[in-house]
CSV table of C-alpha atoms in Angstrom, one decimal:
chain,number,residue,atom,x,y,z
H,9,GLY,CA,168.4,-26.1,-32.0
H,10,ARG,CA,167.5,-28.3,-29.0
H,11,GLN,CA,164.0,-29.2,-30.9
H,12,LEU,CA,165.1,-29.9,-33.9
H,13,ARG,CA,167.8,-32.2,-32.1
H,14,ARG,CA,164.6,-33.8,-30.0
H,15,ARG,CA,162.6,-34.6,-33.5
H,16,CYS,CA,165.0,-36.3,-34.7
H,17,LEU,CA,165.5,-37.9,-32.2
H,18,ASP,CA,162.6,-39.2,-32.4
H,19,LEU,CA,162.1,-40.8,-35.6
H,20,GLY,CA,165.1,-42.6,-34.6
H,21,ALA,CA,163.6,-43.8,-32.5
H,22,GLU,CA,160.6,-44.5,-34.5
H,23,MET,CA,163.0,-46.2,-36.8
H,24,VAL,CA,164.9,-48.5,-34.3
H,25,GLY,CA,161.0,-49.8,-32.7
H,26,THR,CA,160.5,-50.6,-36.9
H,27,ALA,CA,163.6,-52.4,-37.0
H,28,LEU,CA,163.4,-53.8,-34.2
H,29,LEU,CA,159.9,-55.5,-33.9
H,30,LEU,CA,159.0,-55.9,-37.6
H,31,PRO,CA,161.3,-59.3,-38.4
H,32,LEU,CA,160.8,-60.1,-34.7
H,33,VAL,CA,157.1,-59.9,-36.4
H,34,ALA,CA,157.6,-62.0,-39.5
H,35,THR,CA,159.4,-64.7,-37.5
H,36,VAL,CA,157.0,-65.9,-34.9
H,37,ASN,CA,154.4,-65.9,-37.7
H,38,MET,CA,156.5,-68.1,-39.4
H,39,ARG,CA,157.7,-70.3,-37.2
H,40,SER,CA,153.7,-70.7,-36.3
H,41,ALA,CA,153.4,-71.8,-39.7
H,42,MET,CA,151.0,-68.9,-40.0
H,43,PRO,CA,150.8,-66.8,-42.8
H,44,VAL,CA,152.0,-63.3,-42.3
H,45,ARG,CA,148.9,-61.5,-43.5
H,46,MET,CA,149.4,-59.0,-46.5
H,47,VAL,CA,147.9,-55.4,-45.6
H,48,PRO,CA,147.3,-54.8,-49.4
H,49,PRO,CA,148.3,-51.3,-51.4
H,50,PRO,CA,146.3,-48.0,-50.4
H,51,ALA,CA,143.4,-47.7,-53.0
H,52,PHE,CA,145.1,-44.6,-55.1
H,53,ALA,CA,148.5,-46.9,-56.0
H,54,LEU,CA,146.6,-48.8,-57.9
H,55,ARG,CA,144.7,-46.5,-60.3
H,56,ARG,CA,146.2,-44.3,-62.8
H,57,VAL,CA,147.3,-41.3,-62.1
H,58,PRO,CA,149.1,-39.7,-65.3
H,59,ALA,CA,149.3,-36.6,-63.9
H,60,MET,CA,151.5,-37.6,-61.4
H,61,PRO,CA,154.8,-37.3,-61.8
H,62,SER,CA,157.2,-40.6,-60.6
H,63,MET,CA,159.2,-38.8,-58.0
H,64,MET,CA,155.7,-37.7,-56.0
H,65,LEU,CA,154.1,-40.9,-57.4
H,66,THR,CA,157.4,-42.7,-55.5
H,67,GLU,CA,157.1,-39.7,-52.5
H,68,ALA,CA,153.2,-40.2,-52.0
H,69,LEU,CA,153.8,-43.9,-51.9
H,70,ASP,CA,156.6,-43.7,-49.1
H,71,VAL,CA,155.2,-41.4,-46.6
H,72,THR,CA,152.3,-44.7,-46.9
H,73,ALA,CA,155.0,-47.1,-45.7
H,74,ALA,CA,156.0,-45.6,-43.1
H,75,SER,CA,152.2,-44.8,-42.2
H,76,SER,CA,151.9,-47.9,-42.3
H,77,ALA,CA,155.0,-48.9,-39.8
H,78,VAL,CA,155.0,-46.3,-37.2
H,79,GLU,CA,150.9,-47.5,-36.8
H,80,THR,CA,152.2,-51.5,-36.8
H,81,VAL,CA,154.4,-50.4,-34.6
H,82,SER,CA,152.0,-48.8,-32.7
H,83,THR,CA,149.6,-51.4,-32.6
H,84,LEU,CA,152.3,-54.2,-31.2
H,85,VAL,CA,153.4,-52.3,-28.4
H,86,ALA,CA,149.4,-51.7,-28.0
H,87,PHE,CA,150.0,-55.3,-26.6
H,88,ALA,CA,148.8,-57.7,-29.8
H,89,ASP,CA,145.8,-59.3,-27.9
H,90,GLN,CA,144.4,-55.7,-26.4
H,91,SER,CA,144.9,-54.0,-29.4
H,92,GLY,CA,142.1,-51.3,-30.1
H,93,LYS,CA,141.4,-51.8,-26.4
H,94,LEU,CA,141.1,-49.1,-24.0
H,95,ALA,CA,142.9,-51.4,-22.1
H,96,GLY,CA,146.2,-51.1,-25.2
H,97,THR,CA,145.6,-46.9,-25.0
H,98,PHE,CA,147.1,-47.8,-20.8
H,99,PHE,CA,149.2,-49.9,-21.5
H,100,GLN,CA,150.8,-48.6,-24.3
H,101,ALA,CA,150.9,-44.7,-22.7
H,102,SER,CA,152.4,-46.8,-19.7
H,103,LEU,CA,155.5,-46.5,-20.7
H,104,VAL,CA,156.3,-42.8,-21.0
H,105,PRO,CA,156.7,-42.4,-17.3
H,106,TYR,CA,158.4,-46.0,-17.1
H,107,LEU,CA,161.0,-44.7,-19.6
H,108,ALA,CA,161.1,-41.4,-17.4
H,109,PHE,CA,161.1,-43.6,-14.6
H,110,LEU,CA,164.0,-45.7,-15.8
H,111,TYR,CA,165.9,-42.1,-15.8
H,112,PHE,CA,165.7,-41.0,-12.9
H,113,LEU,CA,166.4,-43.9,-11.2
H,114,GLY,CA,169.4,-44.5,-12.9
H,115,TYR,CA,171.0,-40.5,-11.7
H,116,GLU,CA,174.1,-42.1,-10.7
H,117,LYS,CA,173.9,-40.1,-7.1
H,118,ASN,CA,170.7,-41.9,-6.1
H,119,GLN,CA,173.4,-45.0,-5.0
H,120,THR,CA,170.9,-47.1,-7.1
H,121,PRO,CA,172.2,-50.4,-6.0
H,122,LYS,CA,173.5,-52.2,-10.1
H,123,VAL,CA,171.6,-55.2,-9.7
H,124,ALA,CA,168.5,-53.5,-8.7
H,125,LEU,CA,168.0,-51.6,-11.4
H,126,PHE,CA,168.6,-53.9,-13.9
H,127,GLY,CA,165.2,-55.9,-12.9
H,128,HIS,CA,163.9,-52.8,-13.6
H,129,GLN,CA,164.9,-52.0,-17.0
H,130,PHE,CA,164.8,-56.4,-17.8
H,131,LEU,CA,160.7,-55.5,-17.2
H,132,LEU,CA,160.9,-53.8,-20.9
H,133,LEU,CA,161.5,-57.3,-22.1
H,134,PHE,CA,159.0,-58.6,-20.4
H,135,VAL,CA,156.8,-55.8,-21.3
H,136,LEU,CA,158.6,-56.5,-25.4
H,137,SER,CA,157.6,-60.2,-24.9
H,138,THR,CA,153.4,-59.4,-23.7
H,139,VAL,CA,154.1,-58.3,-27.7
H,140,PHE,CA,155.4,-61.6,-29.9
H,141,THR,CA,153.3,-64.4,-27.7
H,142,GLY,CA,150.5,-62.3,-28.0
H,143,ILE,CA,150.9,-62.1,-32.1
H,144,VAL,CA,151.0,-66.3,-32.0
H,145,THR,CA,147.6,-65.7,-29.1
H,146,LYS,CA,145.4,-64.0,-31.1
H,147,GLY,CA,146.5,-65.1,-34.7
H,148,THR,CA,147.9,-68.8,-34.1
H,149,TYR,CA,145.0,-69.7,-31.2
H,150,GLY,CA,142.4,-67.1,-32.2
H,151,SER,CA,143.3,-66.0,-28.1
H,152,THR,CA,144.1,-63.6,-25.3
H,153,LEU,CA,147.1,-64.6,-23.7
H,154,ALA,CA,145.0,-65.0,-20.5
H,155,ASP,CA,144.0,-67.5,-22.1
H,156,VAL,CA,146.4,-69.5,-23.4
H,157,ASP,CA,148.6,-71.1,-20.7
H,158,TRP,CA,152.0,-72.3,-21.9
H,159,LEU,CA,152.8,-68.7,-23.4
H,160,HIS,CA,150.5,-66.7,-20.6
H,161,GLY,CA,153.1,-68.0,-17.7
H,162,ALA,CA,156.6,-68.1,-19.8
H,163,ALA,CA,155.9,-64.1,-20.4
H,164,GLU,CA,155.1,-63.7,-17.3
H,165,ALA,CA,158.3,-65.9,-15.8
H,166,LEU,CA,159.9,-62.7,-17.8
H,167,LEU,CA,158.7,-60.4,-14.8
H,168,THR,CA,159.0,-62.6,-12.1
H,169,THR,CA,162.7,-62.8,-12.8
H,170,SER,CA,162.4,-58.7,-13.0
H,171,ASN,CA,161.0,-58.1,-9.4
H,172,LEU,CA,163.7,-61.3,-8.4
H,173,TYR,CA,166.7,-58.6,-9.5
H,174,VAL,CA,165.3,-55.2,-7.9
H,175,ALA,CA,164.2,-57.4,-4.9
H,176,TYR,CA,167.5,-59.1,-4.2
H,177,GLY,CA,168.9,-56.2,-5.8
H,178,TYR,CA,168.4,-53.9,-2.7
H,179,ARG,CA,168.5,-57.1,-0.2
H,180,ASN,CA,172.1,-57.6,-1.1
H,181,ALA,CA,173.2,-53.9,-1.3
H,182,MET,CA,171.9,-53.2,2.2
H,183,ALA,CA,174.2,-56.6,3.1
H,184,GLY,CA,176.9,-54.9,2.3
H,185,LEU,CA,177.7,-57.0,-1.0
H,186,PRO,CA,179.2,-55.1,-3.4
H,187,ASP,CA,177.3,-54.1,-7.2
H,188,PRO,CA,179.3,-57.0,-9.1
H,189,GLU,CA,182.1,-56.2,-11.9
H,190,GLY,CA,180.6,-56.8,-15.5
H,191,GLY,CA,177.4,-57.8,-16.8
H,192,ALA,CA,177.6,-61.5,-16.1
H,193,PHE,CA,174.6,-61.0,-13.7
H,194,ARG,CA,172.2,-60.1,-16.0
H,195,TYR,CA,173.2,-63.5,-18.1
H,196,PRO,CA,170.8,-66.0,-16.1
H,197,GLY,CA,167.7,-63.1,-16.7
H,198,LEU,CA,168.5,-62.4,-20.9
H,199,ILE,CA,169.6,-66.7,-21.1
H,200,ILE,CA,165.3,-66.6,-19.2
H,201,PHE,CA,164.6,-64.5,-22.1
H,202,ALA,CA,166.0,-65.8,-25.4
H,203,LEU,CA,164.0,-70.0,-24.0
H,204,VAL,CA,160.9,-67.2,-23.8
H,205,VAL,CA,161.8,-66.5,-27.9
H,206,ALA,CA,163.0,-69.6,-28.7
H,207,ALA,CA,159.3,-71.2,-27.0
H,208,THR,CA,157.4,-68.6,-28.1
H,209,ALA,CA,158.7,-69.1,-32.1
H,210,ILE,CA,159.2,-73.6,-32.2
H,211,GLY,CA,156.2,-73.6,-29.9
H,212,PRO,CA,153.3,-74.5,-32.1
H,213,SER,CA,154.8,-75.9,-35.3
H,214,THR,CA,157.3,-77.9,-33.7
H,215,LEU,CA,156.1,-78.6,-29.2
H,216,GLY,CA,152.3,-78.5,-31.1
H,217,LEU,CA,151.2,-76.7,-27.8
H,218,GLU,CA,147.4,-76.3,-28.5
H,219,THR,CA,146.0,-73.4,-27.2
H,220,HIS,CA,145.4,-75.5,-23.8
H,221,SER,CA,148.5,-76.9,-23.3
H,222,ALA,CA,149.8,-75.6,-19.8
H,223,PHE,CA,152.5,-74.1,-18.8
H,224,LEU,CA,156.3,-76.6,-18.2
H,225,ALA,CA,153.6,-79.6,-19.1
H,226,GLY,CA,152.1,-78.7,-16.2
H,227,ILE,CA,154.8,-80.1,-13.5
H,228,GLY,CA,152.9,-79.9,-10.3
H,229,ASN,CA,149.7,-80.7,-11.3
H,230,LEU,CA,147.9,-82.9,-8.8
H,231,PRO,CA,145.9,-86.1,-11.0
H,232,GLU,CA,143.4,-85.2,-8.5
H,233,ASN,CA,141.5,-82.4,-6.9
H,234,PRO,CA,142.2,-83.5,-3.7
H,235,LEU,CA,138.6,-81.7,-2.8
H,236,ALA,CA,136.8,-83.7,-6.0
H,237,GLN,CA,133.4,-84.3,-3.8
H,238,LEU,CA,133.1,-80.4,-2.7
H,239,ALA,CA,134.2,-78.8,-7.0
H,240,ARG,CA,132.9,-78.2,-9.7
H,241,ALA,CA,135.1,-79.2,-12.8
H,242,GLU,CA,137.1,-75.7,-13.3
H,243,PRO,CA,137.0,-74.7,-17.6
H,244,ALA,CA,139.9,-75.6,-19.6
H,245,ASN,CA,141.4,-72.0,-19.7
H,246,ALA,CA,141.6,-72.4,-15.8
H,247,LEU,CA,145.0,-71.0,-14.9
H,248,SER,CA,147.5,-74.2,-14.3
H,249,ILE,CA,150.0,-74.7,-10.7
H,250,PRO,CA,153.5,-73.2,-12.0
H,251,THR,CA,151.0,-69.9,-14.2
H,252,TRP,CA,149.3,-69.4,-11.2
H,253,ALA,CA,152.9,-69.4,-9.2
H,254,ILE,CA,154.4,-67.6,-11.5
H,255,HIS,CA,152.0,-65.0,-10.9
H,256,PHE,CA,152.2,-65.6,-6.6
H,257,SER,CA,155.9,-65.3,-7.5
H,258,SER,CA,155.2,-62.1,-8.5
H,259,VAL,CA,153.3,-60.2,-5.9
H,260,PHE,CA,154.9,-61.2,-2.5
H,261,GLU,CA,158.2,-60.8,-4.5
H,262,TRP,CA,157.1,-57.1,-4.9
H,263,LEU,CA,156.0,-57.2,-1.6
H,264,LEU,CA,159.3,-58.0,-0.7
H,265,ALA,CA,160.7,-55.5,-3.1
H,266,MET,CA,158.4,-52.5,-1.3
H,267,ASN,CA,159.0,-52.7,2.0
H,268,LEU,CA,163.2,-53.4,1.7
H,269,VAL,CA,163.0,-49.8,-0.5
H,270,THR,CA,161.5,-48.8,2.4
H,271,THR,CA,164.6,-49.2,4.6
H,272,PHE,CA,167.1,-48.3,1.4
H,273,ALA,CA,165.7,-45.0,2.7
H,274,LEU,CA,167.7,-46.4,6.3
H,275,ALA,CA,170.8,-46.7,4.4
H,276,THR,CA,170.4,-44.1,2.1
H,277,ARG,CA,169.2,-41.7,4.5
H,278,ASN,CA,167.5,-39.9,2.1
H,279,GLU,CA,163.7,-39.6,2.4
H,280,LYS,CA,163.0,-39.4,-0.3
H,281,TRP,CA,163.2,-43.3,-0.9
H,282,ARG,CA,159.9,-44.2,0.9
H,283,GLY,CA,157.7,-42.6,-1.3
H,284,LEU,CA,159.3,-44.5,-4.2
H,285,THR,CA,157.2,-47.6,-2.0
H,286,TRP,CA,154.4,-46.0,-1.9
H,287,GLY,CA,155.1,-45.2,-6.0
H,288,MET,CA,154.8,-48.9,-5.9
H,289,LEU,CA,151.0,-49.4,-4.4
H,290,PRO,CA,149.2,-49.1,-7.7
H,291,LEU,CA,151.7,-51.4,-9.3
H,292,HIS,CA,151.2,-54.0,-6.6
H,293,ALA,CA,146.9,-53.4,-6.6
H,294,SER,CA,147.9,-53.7,-12.0
H,295,GLY,CA,148.9,-57.3,-10.2
H,296,VAL,CA,146.1,-58.4,-7.6
H,297,ALA,CA,144.1,-57.2,-10.8
H,298,ALA,CA,145.2,-59.7,-12.8
H,299,CYS,CA,145.0,-62.2,-10.1
H,300,THR,CA,141.7,-61.6,-9.5
H,301,TYR,CA,141.4,-61.4,-13.5
H,302,HIS,CA,142.5,-65.2,-13.4
H,303,PHE,CA,140.1,-66.4,-9.9
H,304,PHE,CA,137.3,-66.3,-12.6
H,305,TYR,CA,138.8,-67.5,-15.3
H,306,ASN,CA,139.1,-64.9,-17.4
H,307,SER,CA,135.3,-64.7,-17.5
H,308,PRO,CA,133.7,-62.1,-19.7
H,309,GLU,CA,131.7,-60.5,-16.5
H,310,VAL,CA,134.8,-59.4,-15.4
H,311,GLY,CA,136.4,-58.0,-17.6
H,312,PHE,CA,136.9,-54.7,-16.7
H,313,LEU,CA,139.4,-55.9,-14.6
H,314,VAL,CA,141.4,-56.1,-18.0
H,315,THR,CA,141.9,-52.2,-18.1
H,316,LEU,CA,141.5,-51.3,-14.9
H,317,GLN,CA,144.7,-53.6,-14.4
H,318,ALA,CA,145.9,-51.5,-17.3
H,319,GLY,CA,145.5,-47.7,-16.2
H,320,LEU,CA,146.9,-49.0,-12.1
H,321,THR,CA,149.3,-49.7,-14.5
H,322,LEU,CA,149.8,-46.9,-16.0
H,323,LEU,CA,149.2,-45.2,-13.1
H,324,GLY,CA,151.6,-46.3,-11.1
H,325,ASN,CA,154.4,-46.3,-13.5
H,326,SER,CA,153.3,-42.4,-13.4
H,327,THR,CA,154.0,-42.0,-10.2
H,328,VAL,CA,157.0,-44.8,-10.3
H,329,ALA,CA,158.4,-42.3,-12.6
H,330,LEU,CA,157.3,-38.8,-9.8
H,331,ALA,CA,158.7,-40.6,-7.0
H,332,ALA,CA,162.5,-42.1,-8.4
H,333,LEU,CA,162.0,-37.6,-10.3
H,334,LEU,CA,162.3,-36.7,-6.6
H,335,ILE,CA,164.6,-38.8,-5.7
H,336,ALA,CA,167.0,-37.9,-8.6
H,337,LEU,CA,166.1,-34.2,-7.3
H,338,SER,CA,167.8,-34.3,-3.9
H,339,ASN,CA,170.6,-35.8,-4.7
H,340,GLY,CA,171.3,-33.0,-7.2
H,341,TRP,CA,170.1,-33.7,-10.5
H,342,THR,CA,168.6,-30.1,-12.6
H,343,PRO,CA,167.5,-29.8,-15.8
H,344,SER,CA,170.6,-29.0,-17.6
H,345,GLU,CA,171.5,-33.0,-16.7
H,346,LEU,CA,168.9,-33.6,-20.0
H,347,ASN,CA,172.4,-31.7,-22.2
H,348,PRO,CA,174.0,-34.2,-24.0
H,349,PHE,CA,176.1,-31.0,-24.6
H,350,LYS,CA,176.8,-30.8,-21.3
H,351,GLY,CA,180.3,-30.1,-20.1
H,352,GLY,CA,181.6,-30.4,-24.5
H,353,GLY,CA,183.3,-27.8,-24.0
H,354,GLU,CA,184.3,-26.2,-20.8
H,355,ALA,CA,188.4,-26.2,-19.7
H,356,ALA,CA,190.1,-28.8,-17.7
H,357,GLY,CA,190.9,-26.1,-14.9
H,358,THR,CA,187.7,-24.6,-14.9
H,359,GLN,CA,185.7,-28.0,-13.9
H,360,HIS,CA,185.5,-29.1,-10.8
H,361,THR,CA,184.7,-32.5,-9.0
H,362,GLU,CA,181.8,-33.0,-6.8
H,363,PRO,CA,182.0,-35.1,-3.2
H,364,ALA,CA,181.0,-38.2,-3.2
H,365,PRO,CA,177.8,-39.9,-2.4
H,366,ALA,CA,177.9,-40.9,1.6
H,367,PRO,CA,178.3,-45.1,1.7
H,368,LEU,CA,174.8,-47.1,2.6
H,369,VAL,CA,174.4,-47.6,5.4
H,370,MET,CA,174.5,-51.0,6.3
H,371,GLN,CA,170.8,-52.8,7.1
H,372,PRO,CA,171.1,-56.1,9.7
H,373,MET,CA,168.7,-58.6,6.7
H,374,GLN,CA,167.5,-62.3,7.2
H,375,ALA,CA,169.5,-64.2,5.3
H,376,ALA,CA,169.8,-64.9,1.3
H,377,PRO,CA,167.8,-68.6,1.3
H,378,LEU,CA,165.5,-68.1,3.9
H,379,VAL,CA,164.4,-65.4,1.9
H,380,ALA,CA,164.1,-67.8,-1.2
H,381,ALA,CA,162.4,-70.7,1.1
H,382,GLU,CA,159.3,-68.2,2.2
H,383,LEU,CA,158.9,-67.3,-0.7
H,384,ILE,CA,158.5,-70.7,-2.9
H,385,GLY,CA,156.4,-71.6,0.8
H,386,LEU,CA,154.0,-68.8,0.0
H,387,THR,CA,154.1,-69.1,-3.1
H,388,MET,CA,152.9,-72.9,-4.1
H,389,LEU,CA,150.9,-73.0,-0.8
H,390,ALA,CA,148.4,-69.4,-2.1
H,391,SER,CA,149.2,-71.2,-5.6
H,392,TYR,CA,147.5,-74.5,-4.3
H,393,MET,CA,145.2,-73.0,-2.4
H,394,ILE,CA,143.3,-70.8,-5.0
H,395,LYS,CA,143.7,-73.9,-7.6
H,396,TYR,CA,141.5,-75.9,-6.3
H,397,GLY,CA,140.6,-74.5,-3.3
H,398,GLU,CA,138.5,-71.9,-5.5
H,399,THR,CA,136.3,-75.5,-7.4
H,400,ALA,CA,135.0,-75.9,-4.2
H,401,LEU,CA,132.7,-72.1,-4.4
H,402,GLY,CA,130.9,-70.8,-6.0
H,403,LEU,CA,131.6,-67.8,-6.7
H,404,PRO,CA,134.6,-68.4,-9.2
H,405,PHE,CA,131.8,-70.1,-12.0
H,406,SER,CA,129.5,-66.8,-11.3
H,407,PRO,CA,132.0,-64.3,-11.6
H,408,ASN,CA,130.4,-60.4,-9.1
H,409,VAL,CA,131.7,-57.1,-10.7
H,410,ILE,CA,131.2,-56.6,-6.4
H,411,VAL,CA,133.4,-59.4,-5.7
H,412,ALA,CA,135.9,-58.7,-7.8
H,413,TRP,CA,136.2,-55.0,-6.7
H,414,PHE,CA,136.5,-55.6,-3.8
H,415,MET,CA,139.1,-57.9,-4.5
H,416,VAL,CA,140.7,-55.6,-5.8
H,417,LEU,CA,140.6,-52.4,-3.2
H,418,THR,CA,140.8,-53.8,-0.5
H,419,ILE,CA,144.9,-56.6,-0.9
H,420,PRO,CA,146.2,-53.6,-1.7
H,421,ALA,CA,144.6,-51.1,0.6
H,422,SER,CA,145.3,-53.1,3.3
H,423,VAL,CA,149.5,-53.1,2.1
H,424,GLY,CA,148.9,-49.2,2.2
H,425,TYR,CA,148.1,-49.5,5.5
H,426,ASN,CA,151.1,-51.4,6.9
H,427,LEU,CA,153.0,-49.2,5.1
H,428,ALA,CA,151.4,-45.7,6.0
H,429,THR,CA,151.5,-47.7,10.1
H,430,ALA,CA,155.0,-49.1,10.3
H,431,VAL,CA,156.8,-47.3,12.8
H,432,PRO,CA,161.0,-46.5,11.0
H,433,THR,CA,163.4,-48.9,12.3
H,434,GLU,CA,165.5,-45.4,13.2
H,435,SER,CA,162.3,-44.3,15.5
H,436,ARG,CA,161.4,-47.4,17.4
H,437,ALA,CA,166.0,-47.3,18.2
H,438,ALA,CA,165.1,-43.8,19.4
H,439,ASN,CA,162.1,-44.7,21.6
H,440,GLU,CA,164.7,-47.8,23.2
């Protein structure tokens, strides 16, 4: 019976995915003034089959249609511009452990802050955005998402939004701010998502945005490179300042979130939360791989970085899922929680009330405006240094696989070293 229920749930999920994604694809294609590519019917449907009863023919067509729909959804989830590649396979596979991560992290006794949990959940909208922006990128421009700046920056803006929710959720909880009532705190993120969807739908046709149109009209781009005497001309697919800023802010926000999760272990008196910090490290490395790829102007000579980024995403989603499972287990989660009928047949007199988790131990937190100012300052400094400074170097114009590997490995390794050698606040206080 349990296997049957699970199979029914899986089938329902596929049907919901098909219902949600296929109309979105059609809408994006129509909005971008591109003809919808019709899939020709299978060959056997065009032949005369005199011996096949009408019911059998109908069933055969139904099976074929269902198979095509599931294949289409699978392709979409693999991300349109990476479909059929190893990177697409990795991205697709990474969704399963991430859903497990959300399930275990959301276990109520974990005391995961409401805002932070929404931030982790909001990442799914970022994933969805890479699907429809990838479709427009491939169908309208015949390019990849990394080379279409305005779509690239729009999709990555959702990742930045997700990370902001995560970081400030943990920070506010440890500063003693209660979880917000209702769902109004979600509205800013959902509005940003709606704007990205609208821009993607009308950008090519109504707004006339082209392949290399800059995200946010390139606000912040300098009219001339200050290093013009030393610099080479950057290629057409170079990232704009807004898109570089989105990337660096995402990286810095994730590092902030990692630090806050480490501190959250002290607030909850549960060292298992430090394991989540380590689980987040491969996802930081994934972001570094993406930035390294853009540093080399998305050159095919370092195209392995796209696959590496996808592989690190799969690894990172798996490690955070494992870390969240260990946190949930430490707080009393058992496999019986998976039973949808748990407690349904118990008499009211036999139910027992479990003790509430201990309240969080407040931690000293920097003022929110100061944190925001530091993030903005670091983001803008890094964005201008890379966009205009790298043009004075020969390296970005002569991609080197060894250098690319060095960049991807050393930066996360230094973060890991700092994690391993950092002394928890409790230990410092005890030593003093």
